Coordinates of C-alpha atoms and ligand atoms in Angstrom, one line a residue:
X1 CA 174.3 9.8 -29.3
X2 CA 178.0 10.6 -28.9
X3 CA 179.0 14.2 -29.5
X4 CA 181.4 14.8 -32.4
X5 CA 184.1 15.9 -29.9
X6 CA 184.0 12.5 -28.3
X7 CA 184.4 10.6 -31.5
X8 CA 187.5 9.5 -33.3
X9 CA 187.3 9.7 -37.1
X10 CA 189.1 7.9 -39.8
X11 CA 189.4 11.1 -41.9
X12 CA 188.9 14.8 -41.1
X13 CA 188.6 17.0 -44.1
X14 CA 189.2 20.7 -43.7
X15 CA 187.2 22.8 -46.2
X16 CA 184.0 21.8 -48.1
X17 CA 185.0 23.3 -51.4
X18 CA 185.0 21.0 -54.5
X19 CA 188.1 19.1 -53.3
X20 CA 186.8 18.6 -49.7
X21 CA 183.4 17.5 -50.8
X22 CA 185.0 15.1 -53.3
X23 CA 187.3 13.3 -50.9
X24 CA 184.5 13.2 -48.2
X25 CA 182.1 11.6 -50.7
X26 CA 184.4 8.9 -51.9
X27 CA 185.9 8.2 -48.5
X28 CA 182.5 8.0 -46.8
X29 CA 181.1 5.8 -49.6
X30 CA 184.0 3.4 -49.0
X31 CA 182.9 3.0 -45.4
X32 CA 185.3 5.4 -43.7
X33 CA 184.1 7.6 -40.8
X34 CA 184.5 11.1 -42.1
X35 CA 184.1 14.6 -40.6
X36 CA 184.0 17.5 -43.0
X37 CA 184.5 21.0 -41.5
X38 CA 184.0 24.4 -43.1
X39 CA 183.9 27.9 -41.8
X40 CA 180.9 28.7 -44.1
X41 CA 177.2 28.2 -43.4
X42 CA 175.8 25.1 -45.0
X43 CA 173.8 27.1 -47.6
X44 CA 176.9 29.1 -48.5
X45 CA 179.0 26.1 -49.5
X46 CA 180.2 26.5 -53.1
X47 CA 179.1 30.1 -53.2
X48 CA 181.0 32.3 -55.6
X49 CA 180.4 35.5 -57.5
X50 CA 179.0 33.9 -60.6
X51 CA 179.4 31.0 -63.0
X52 CA 182.6 28.9 -63.4
X53 CA 183.8 26.9 -66.4
X54 CA 184.5 23.2 -66.0
X55 CA 185.8 20.9 -68.8
X56 CA 183.3 18.2 -69.7
X57 CA 185.5 15.2 -69.2
X58 CA 185.7 15.7 -65.5
X59 CA 182.1 14.7 -64.6
X60 CA 182.6 11.3 -66.3
X61 CA 186.0 10.8 -64.7
X62 CA 184.8 11.7 -61.3
X63 CA 181.6 9.7 -61.8
X64 CA 178.8 12.2 -61.4
X65 CA 176.0 13.4 -63.8
X66 CA 176.8 16.4 -65.9
X67 CA 175.2 19.7 -64.8
X68 CA 171.7 20.4 -66.0
X69 CA 168.7 22.6 -65.1
X70 CA 169.5 25.7 -63.0
X71 CA 173.1 24.4 -62.4
X72 CA 173.9 24.8 -66.1
X73 CA 174.3 28.1 -67.9
X74 CA 175.5 26.8 -71.3
X75 CA 177.8 24.2 -72.9
X76 CA 181.0 25.9 -74.0
X77 CA 182.3 24.8 -77.4
X78 CA 184.7 27.7 -78.3
X79 CA 187.4 29.7 -76.7
X80 CA 188.4 32.8 -78.7
X81 CA 191.9 34.0 -77.9
X82 CA 193.3 37.5 -78.6
X83 CA 196.8 38.8 -78.7
X84 CA 197.6 41.7 -76.4
X85 CA 197.1 44.2 -79.3
X86 CA 193.8 42.5 -80.2
X87 CA 195.0 42.6 -83.8
X88 CA 195.4 38.8 -83.9
X89 CA 193.1 36.1 -82.7
X90 CA 192.0 32.5 -83.2
X91 CA 189.2 30.2 -82.1
X92 CA 190.0 27.0 -80.2
X93 CA 187.6 24.0 -79.9
X94 CA 186.9 23.1 -76.3
X95 CA 184.2 21.1 -74.5
X96 CA 183.1 22.5 -71.1
X97 CA 180.2 23.5 -69.0
X98 CA 179.5 27.0 -67.7
X99 CA 178.0 26.1 -64.3
X100 CA 176.4 27.8 -61.3
X101 CA 179.1 27.4 -58.8
X102 CA 176.9 27.5 -55.6
X103 CA 174.5 24.9 -57.0
X104 CA 177.3 22.6 -58.0
X105 CA 178.9 23.1 -54.6
X106 CA 175.6 22.2 -52.9
X107 CA 175.3 19.1 -55.1
X108 CA 178.8 17.9 -54.1
X109 CA 178.1 18.5 -50.5
X110 CA 174.9 16.5 -50.7
X111 CA 176.8 13.6 -52.2
X112 CA 179.1 13.6 -49.2
X113 CA 176.2 13.9 -46.7
X114 CA 174.2 11.2 -48.4
X115 CA 177.2 8.9 -48.0
X116 CA 177.0 9.5 -44.2
X117 CA 179.8 12.0 -43.9
X118 CA 179.3 14.2 -40.8
X119 CA 179.4 17.9 -41.5
X120 CA 180.4 20.7 -39.2
X121 CA 179.6 24.1 -40.8
X122 CA 180.5 27.6 -39.4
X123 CA 183.6 26.2 -37.8
X124 CA 187.0 27.7 -38.3
X125 CA 189.9 25.2 -38.2
X126 CA 192.7 27.0 -36.4
X127 CA 195.6 24.5 -36.4
X128 CA 196.6 20.9 -36.6
X129 CA 197.1 18.6 -33.6
X130 CA 200.5 17.0 -33.9
X131 CA 201.7 14.0 -31.8
X132 CA 204.9 12.0 -32.5
X133 CA 205.4 13.8 -35.8
X134 CA 201.9 12.8 -37.1
X135 CA 198.9 15.0 -37.7
X136 CA 196.3 13.4 -35.4
X137 CA 193.4 15.9 -35.7
X138 CA 192.5 19.6 -35.7
X139 CA 191.8 22.4 -33.3
X140 CA 188.9 24.6 -34.3
X141 CA 186.6 27.3 -33.2
X142 CA 182.9 26.6 -33.5
X143 CA 180.2 29.3 -34.3
X144 CA 179.6 29.8 -30.5
X145 CA 183.3 30.7 -30.0
X146 CA 184.2 27.4 -28.3
X147 CA 187.6 25.9 -29.0
X148 CA 187.2 22.2 -29.8
X149 CA 189.5 19.3 -30.8
X150 CA 188.6 16.5 -33.2
X151 CA 190.9 13.5 -33.8
X152 CA 191.4 11.3 -36.8
X153 CA 193.8 8.8 -38.4
X154 CA 194.3 11.0 -41.4
X155 CA 193.6 14.7 -42.0
X156 CA 193.1 16.3 -45.4
X157 CA 193.8 20.0 -46.0
X158 CA 191.3 21.0 -48.6
X159 CA 191.1 24.6 -47.4
X160 CA 192.0 26.1 -50.7
X161 CA 194.6 28.8 -51.3
X162 CA 195.0 29.6 -47.5
X163 CA 196.1 26.0 -46.8
X164 CA 195.4 26.5 -43.1
X165 CA 196.9 23.1 -42.1
X166 CA 199.8 22.8 -44.5
X167 CA 201.3 26.1 -43.6
X168 CA 201.5 25.2 -39.9
X169 CA 203.2 21.8 -40.2
X170 CA 206.8 21.3 -39.2
X171 CA 209.1 19.6 -41.7
X172 CA 209.2 16.4 -39.6
X173 CA 205.5 16.0 -40.5
X174 CA 205.3 17.5 -44.0
X175 CA 207.8 19.0 -46.6
X176 CA 206.3 22.2 -47.8
X177 CA 207.4 24.0 -51.0
X178 CA 206.7 27.7 -50.7
X179 CA 204.6 29.5 -53.3
X180 CA 206.2 32.5 -55.1
X181 CA 204.1 35.5 -55.8
X182 CA 204.7 35.2 -59.6
X183 CA 203.2 31.7 -59.4
X184 CA 200.0 33.1 -57.9
X185 CA 197.3 35.0 -59.9
X186 CA 195.1 37.6 -58.3
X187 CA 191.7 37.9 -59.8
X188 CA 188.8 40.3 -60.0
X189 CA 185.6 40.1 -61.9
X190 CA 182.3 42.0 -62.4
X191 CA 178.9 41.0 -63.7
X192 CA 177.4 43.6 -66.1
X193 CA 174.9 43.8 -68.9
X194 CA 176.3 42.9 -72.3
X195 CA 174.6 45.6 -74.3
X196 CA 176.4 45.5 -77.6
X197 CA 179.2 43.9 -79.5
X198 CA 182.5 44.9 -81.1
X199 CA 185.2 43.3 -83.2
X200 CA 186.8 41.9 -80.1
X201 CA 183.9 41.2 -77.7
X202 CA 181.5 38.2 -77.9
X203 CA 177.9 38.5 -78.8
X204 CA 175.4 37.2 -76.2
X205 CA 174.9 33.9 -78.1
X206 CA 178.6 33.1 -78.6
X207 CA 179.0 29.4 -77.5
X208 CA 182.0 30.1 -75.3
X209 CA 184.0 33.0 -74.1
X210 CA 186.8 35.4 -75.1
X211 CA 190.2 35.4 -73.6
X212 CA 192.8 38.2 -74.0
X213 CA 196.4 37.5 -73.2
X214 CA 197.9 40.4 -71.4
X215 CA 199.9 41.6 -68.3
X216 CA 201.4 38.1 -68.0
X217 CA 198.0 36.6 -67.4
X218 CA 194.7 36.9 -69.1
X219 CA 191.5 38.9 -69.3
X220 CA 188.1 37.3 -70.0
X221 CA 184.7 38.3 -71.2
X222 CA 182.1 35.5 -70.6
X223 CA 178.6 35.9 -71.9
X224 CA 176.2 34.6 -69.3
X225 CA 172.4 34.1 -68.9
X226 CA 169.9 36.9 -69.4
X227 CA 172.2 39.1 -71.5
X228 CA 174.8 39.5 -68.7
X229 CA 178.5 39.1 -68.9
X230 CA 181.2 38.2 -66.4
X231 CA 184.2 40.3 -67.2
X232 CA 187.5 40.2 -65.3
X233 CA 191.1 39.1 -65.2
X234 CA 193.7 37.0 -63.4
X235 CA 197.2 38.5 -63.2
X236 CA 200.4 36.9 -61.8
X237 CA 201.7 38.8 -58.8
X238 CA 205.0 40.1 -60.2
X239 CA 206.2 43.1 -58.2
X240 CA 204.9 45.5 -61.0
X241 CA 201.6 43.7 -61.6
X242 CA 198.6 46.0 -62.3
X243 CA 195.6 46.0 -60.1
X244 CA 193.1 43.5 -61.7
X245 CA 190.2 45.6 -60.5
X246 CA 191.6 48.8 -62.2
X247 CA 192.3 46.8 -65.4
X248 CA 188.7 45.4 -65.5
X249 CA 187.0 48.7 -64.8
X250 CA 189.2 50.5 -67.4
X251 CA 188.3 47.9 -70.0
X252 CA 184.5 48.2 -69.3
X253 CA 184.6 52.0 -69.2
X254 CA 186.5 52.2 -72.5
X255 CA 183.9 50.1 -74.2
X256 CA 180.6 51.8 -73.0
X257 CA 178.8 50.5 -76.1
X258 CA 179.5 46.9 -75.0
X259 CA 179.3 46.8 -71.2
X260 CA 176.4 48.4 -69.2
X261 CA 177.3 50.8 -66.4
X262 CA 175.4 48.8 -63.7
X263 CA 177.6 46.4 -61.8
X264 CA 175.4 43.5 -60.5
X265 CA 178.2 41.8 -58.6
X266 CA 181.9 42.2 -58.1
X267 CA 184.9 40.5 -56.4
X268 CA 185.7 36.9 -56.8
X269 CA 184.4 34.5 -54.1
X270 CA 186.1 33.2 -51.0
X271 CA 189.6 34.1 -52.3
X272 CA 190.9 36.2 -55.2
X273 CA 194.1 34.1 -55.4
X274 CA 194.8 31.0 -57.4
X275 CA 198.1 29.0 -57.3
X276 CA 199.1 28.4 -61.0
X277 CA 202.3 26.4 -60.7
X278 CA 202.8 22.6 -60.9
X279 CA 201.7 20.8 -57.7
X280 CA 203.5 20.5 -54.4
X281 CA 206.2 17.9 -54.8
X282 CA 204.8 16.1 -51.8
X283 CA 201.0 15.8 -51.5
X284 CA 201.3 13.6 -48.3
X285 CA 202.8 13.8 -44.9
X286 CA 202.5 11.7 -41.7
X287 CA 198.7 11.3 -41.2
X288 CA 198.2 14.1 -43.7
X289 CA 197.1 14.7 -47.4
X290 CA 196.6 17.8 -49.5
X291 CA 193.8 18.1 -52.1
X292 CA 192.9 21.0 -54.5
X293 CA 194.4 24.5 -54.3
X294 CA 196.0 23.7 -51.0
X295 CA 198.2 21.3 -53.0
X296 CA 198.6 23.6 -56.0
X297 CA 196.8 21.2 -58.3
X298 CA 195.2 23.8 -60.5
X299 CA 195.6 23.6 -64.3
X300 CA 198.4 26.2 -64.8
X301 CA 197.2 28.0 -67.9
X302 CA 193.5 28.0 -67.7
X303 CA 193.6 28.3 -63.9
X304 CA 190.7 25.8 -63.7
X305 CA 191.0 24.2 -60.3
X306 CA 187.7 22.4 -59.8
X307 CA 188.6 19.5 -62.1
X308 CA 191.9 18.8 -60.3
X309 CA 190.3 19.0 -56.8
X310 CA 187.6 16.5 -57.8
X311 CA 190.0 14.0 -59.3
X312 CA 192.6 14.4 -56.5
X313 CA 189.9 14.0 -53.9
X314 CA 188.8 10.7 -55.5
X315 CA 192.4 9.4 -55.7
X316 CA 193.3 10.4 -52.1
X317 CA 190.2 8.8 -50.7
X318 CA 191.1 5.4 -52.2
X319 CA 194.6 5.5 -50.9
X320 CA 193.6 6.6 -47.4
X321 CA 191.2 3.7 -47.2
X322 CA 194.0 1.2 -48.1
X323 CA 196.5 2.9 -45.8
X324 CA 194.1 2.7 -42.8
X325 CA 193.3 -0.9 -43.5
X326 CA 197.1 -1.6 -43.6
X327 CA 197.5 0.4 -40.4
X328 CA 200.2 2.6 -41.9
X329 CA 199.1 6.3 -42.4
X330 CA 202.7 7.6 -42.5
X331 CA 204.1 9.6 -45.4
X332 CA 205.3 6.3 -46.8
X333 CA 201.9 4.6 -46.3
X334 CA 200.1 7.4 -48.1
X335 CA 202.7 7.8 -50.8
X336 CA 200.7 6.0 -53.5
X337 CA 198.4 9.1 -53.7
X338 CA 201.4 11.2 -54.7
X339 CA 202.4 8.6 -57.3
X340 CA 198.9 8.4 -58.8
X341 CA 198.5 12.1 -59.0
X342 CA 201.9 12.8 -60.5
X343 CA 201.7 10.0 -63.0
X344 CA 198.2 11.0 -64.0
X345 CA 196.7 14.6 -63.9
X346 CA 199.9 16.0 -62.4
X347 CA 201.9 15.0 -65.5
X348 CA 199.7 17.1 -67.7
X349 CA 199.9 20.0 -65.4
X350 CA 203.7 19.8 -65.3
X351 CA 203.7 20.0 -69.1
X352 CA 201.4 23.0 -69.0
X353 CA 203.5 24.7 -66.4
X354 CA 206.3 25.0 -69.0
X355 CA 203.9 26.7 -71.4
X356 CA 202.6 28.9 -68.6
X357 CA 206.1 30.1 -67.7
X358 CA 206.8 30.7 -71.4
X359 CA 203.8 33.0 -72.0
X360 CA 204.1 34.6 -68.6
X361 CA 207.7 35.8 -69.4
X362 CA 207.2 37.1 -72.9
X363 CA 206.6 40.8 -73.8
X364 CA 203.3 41.9 -75.3
X365 CA 205.1 42.3 -78.7
X366 CA 206.4 38.7 -78.6
X367 CA 202.9 37.4 -77.7
X368 CA 201.5 39.3 -80.7
X369 CA 204.1 37.6 -82.9
X370 CA 203.4 34.3 -81.3
X371 CA 199.7 34.5 -82.1
X372 CA 200.1 36.1 -85.5
X373 CA 202.5 33.4 -86.6
X374 CA 200.4 30.6 -85.0
X375 CA 203.4 29.5 -82.9
X376 CA 200.8 29.0 -80.3
X377 CA 197.3 28.6 -81.9
X378 CA 194.1 26.6 -81.8
X379 CA 195.8 23.2 -81.5
X380 CA 197.8 24.1 -78.4
X381 CA 195.0 26.0 -76.7
X382 CA 192.4 23.3 -77.4
X383 CA 194.6 20.8 -75.8
X384 CA 195.8 22.8 -72.8
X385 CA 192.4 24.2 -71.9
X386 CA 191.1 20.6 -72.0
X387 CA 193.9 19.3 -69.7
X388 CA 195.7 17.5 -72.4
X389 CA 199.3 17.7 -73.8
X390 CA 200.0 18.2 -77.5
X391 CA 202.7 17.1 -79.9
X392 CA 203.8 18.0 -83.4
X393 CA 204.3 16.1 -86.7
X394 CA 207.4 16.9 -88.7
X395 CA 205.1 18.5 -91.2
X396 CA 203.6 20.8 -88.6
X397 CA 207.0 21.8 -87.4
X398 CA 208.1 22.7 -91.0
X399 CA 205.0 24.8 -91.5
X400 CA 205.7 26.7 -88.2
X401 CA 209.3 27.2 -89.3
X402 CA 208.5 28.5 -92.7
X403 CA 205.8 30.8 -91.4
X404 CA 208.1 32.3 -88.7
X405 CA 211.6 32.3 -90.0
X406 CA 211.7 36.1 -89.6
X407 CA 211.2 35.5 -85.9
X408 CA 213.7 32.7 -85.5
X409 CA 214.7 33.7 -81.9
X410 CA 211.2 33.4 -80.6
X411 CA 210.5 30.2 -82.6
X412 CA 213.6 28.5 -81.2
X413 CA 212.7 29.6 -77.7
X414 CA 209.2 28.2 -78.2
X415 CA 210.6 24.9 -79.5
X416 CA 213.0 24.6 -76.5
X417 CA 210.2 25.3 -74.1
X418 CA 208.1 22.7 -75.8
X419 CA 210.9 20.1 -75.4
X420 CA 211.4 21.0 -71.8
X421 CA 207.7 20.8 -71.1
X422 CA 207.7 17.3 -72.6
X423 CA 210.6 16.5 -70.4
X424 CA 208.7 17.6 -67.3
X425 CA 205.7 15.6 -68.5
X426 CA 207.9 12.4 -68.8
X427 CA 209.5 13.1 -65.4
X428 CA 206.1 13.2 -63.7
X429 CA 204.9 10.1 -65.6
X430 CA 207.9 8.3 -64.1
X431 CA 207.4 9.6 -60.6
X432 CA 209.0 7.1 -58.3
X433 CA 206.8 4.6 -56.5
X434 CA 209.8 4.0 -54.2
X435 CA 209.8 6.9 -51.7
X436 CA 213.6 6.5 -51.4
X437 CA 214.0 7.5 -55.0
X438 CA 212.2 10.8 -54.4
X439 CA 215.3 12.9 -53.8
X440 CA 216.9 12.0 -57.1
X441 CA 213.5 12.7 -58.8
X442 CA 213.6 16.2 -57.1
X443 CA 217.1 16.9 -58.4
X444 CA 216.0 16.0 -61.9
X445 CA 212.9 18.3 -61.5
X446 CA 215.0 21.2 -60.3
X447 CA 217.5 20.7 -63.1
X448 CA 214.7 20.7 -65.7
X449 CA 213.1 23.9 -64.3
X450 CA 216.5 25.6 -64.2
X451 CA 217.0 24.8 -67.9
X452 CA 213.6 26.3 -68.6
X453 CA 214.4 29.4 -66.6
X454 CA 217.7 29.7 -68.5
X455 CA 215.9 29.4 -71.9
X456 CA 213.4 32.0 -70.8
X457 CA 216.2 34.3 -69.5
X458 CA 214.6 34.6 -66.1
X459 CA 216.4 34.7 -62.8
X460 CA 214.3 32.8 -60.4
X461 CA 214.1 29.5 -58.5
X462 CA 211.2 27.1 -57.9
Ligands
FAD1 C1 187.9 34.5 -59.8 C2 188.2 33.1 -59.9 C3 187.6 32.4 -61.0 C4 187.8 31.0 -61.1 N1 187.2 30.3 -62.2 C5 187.4 29.0 -62.3 C6 186.7 28.3 -63.3 O1 186.0 28.9 -64.1 N2 186.8 26.9 -63.3 C7 187.6 26.3 -62.4 O2 187.7 25.0 -62.5 N3 188.3 26.9 -61.4 C8 188.1 28.3 -61.3 N4 188.8 28.9 -60.3 C9 189.6 28.2 -59.4 C10 188.8 27.4 -58.4 O3 187.9 28.2 -57.8 C11 189.6 26.7 -57.4 O4 190.7 26.1 -58.0 C12 188.8 25.6 -56.7 O5 187.7 26.2 -56.0 C13 189.7 24.9 -55.6 O6 188.9 24.0 -54.9 P1 189.3 23.6 -53.4 O7 188.3 22.7 -52.9 O8 190.7 23.3 -53.4 O9 189.2 25.0 -52.6 P2 188.1 26.0 -52.3 O10 187.0 25.9 -53.4 O11 188.8 27.4 -52.2 O12 187.4 25.6 -51.0 C14 188.1 25.8 -49.7 C15 187.0 25.7 -48.6 O13 187.7 25.7 -47.4 C16 187.1 26.5 -46.5 N5 188.0 27.0 -45.5 C17 189.1 27.8 -45.7 N6 189.8 28.0 -44.6 C18 189.1 27.3 -43.6 C19 189.4 27.2 -42.2 N7 190.4 27.7 -41.6 N8 188.5 26.5 -41.5 C20 187.4 25.9 -42.1 N9 187.1 26.0 -43.4 C21 188.0 26.7 -44.2 C22 186.4 27.6 -47.3 O14 185.3 28.2 -46.7 C23 186.1 26.8 -48.6 O15 184.7 26.4 -48.6 C24 188.6 30.3 -60.2 C25 189.2 31.0 -59.1 C26 188.9 32.4 -59.0 C27 189.5 33.1 -57.8

């Protein structure tokens, strides 16, 4: 049998997270010869500190069974949101699964392997191989320390936040848009016993979890199996951001009647970082595609990234198959993936990005007012945490106006942000199929974001 190093693949996928397994599964099922590479051991694929939340719609849309048995902790129906002062709160309806992340990761990997995708674990991808301004493969270091090269027609960077390939590509191959620290959240979480309740913490049977808006991000308390809870936070990395570990420990220690002293697990998983901005303007380059966190495809408010990575992987695989059949794997040949993403899930995320920037740039006092006056309430949170946009009837707008006329400045700001978020959504839905119209689309995008920054009174670029 030929060794992997001697073979030429249709597709090499870097990273066997949810995005990497998704694209490998769909591409291999379509008949492409796929090599999936990950630095982790096979049994560690998907491993994370504890459970993750995944909106229910994703399983149907990606086309796999919903979690059950040991993979499932519980079906989430409610999200309770608190203002920073905790004096105001509301419950939003949601439909999601709290899942065992490693078991889901192993299931996704099995789908890819069952479809005849080759898998190379314990192998660190070091850099792309570039020839004639095309990515034509990867250089990597295997577990025995050997440096090896693997070649392919298309390479997918699904290496998550580190984006090991994307960050090493010259602009002739791929146009990278840098990630600002304030568009990145740094997380920390701990698993402790949930030993009691209080007015602002969930009881063990609550069908969902509690979310506290604070420090420009949010804090969470998620009741889990066997009376345990996962408590932690994700905070955008503004220069003055507090340490999420210190915030978490302080919250637990100041509520000793709620959280047990023993810490069963702490940290995050492979990375504490999540990119929470709208996606990379270009998700494709010559012989190259981005999927998942590497392409900033996360839902910007909830910071759920598994749904996006699955859906993006599926879309990218279909386009790669067609591009290979046509014999054109250039940026132009792969462009359709960018179009499908932007016009579909990307359009929602662009809308949500406006709301994310709004909340992120308000003071705690303003967020208290926002929640108290239901300027943002169950309707908005149910939609956004389910990856959907929202809109208002005239009647709803009149009610918000009457309830908040004492806070007209904040209300007007919220309304302008809403209009600009809708404008971003429309812009993404009209993303150009013609690659030569991309520059004018980018100018329009920059203009819309600059209007948003001006409404928010923040001095920043994209
Ligand atoms: C604390 C925390 C909580 C979260 N909670 C949720 C949640 O509840 N729901 C949700 O949907 N999302 C959640 N997210 C976000 C979610 O984890 C990510 O968005 C998602 O995992 C992205 O998937 P991915 O496939 O793009 O990348 P990843 O899952 O990060 O996978 C990347 C893979 O690439 C491999 N890799 C990296 N570099 C290399 C290299 N050089 N060579 C070889 N392999 C490499 C890694 O080992 C890894 O297996 C959370 C994130 C954090 C940090």
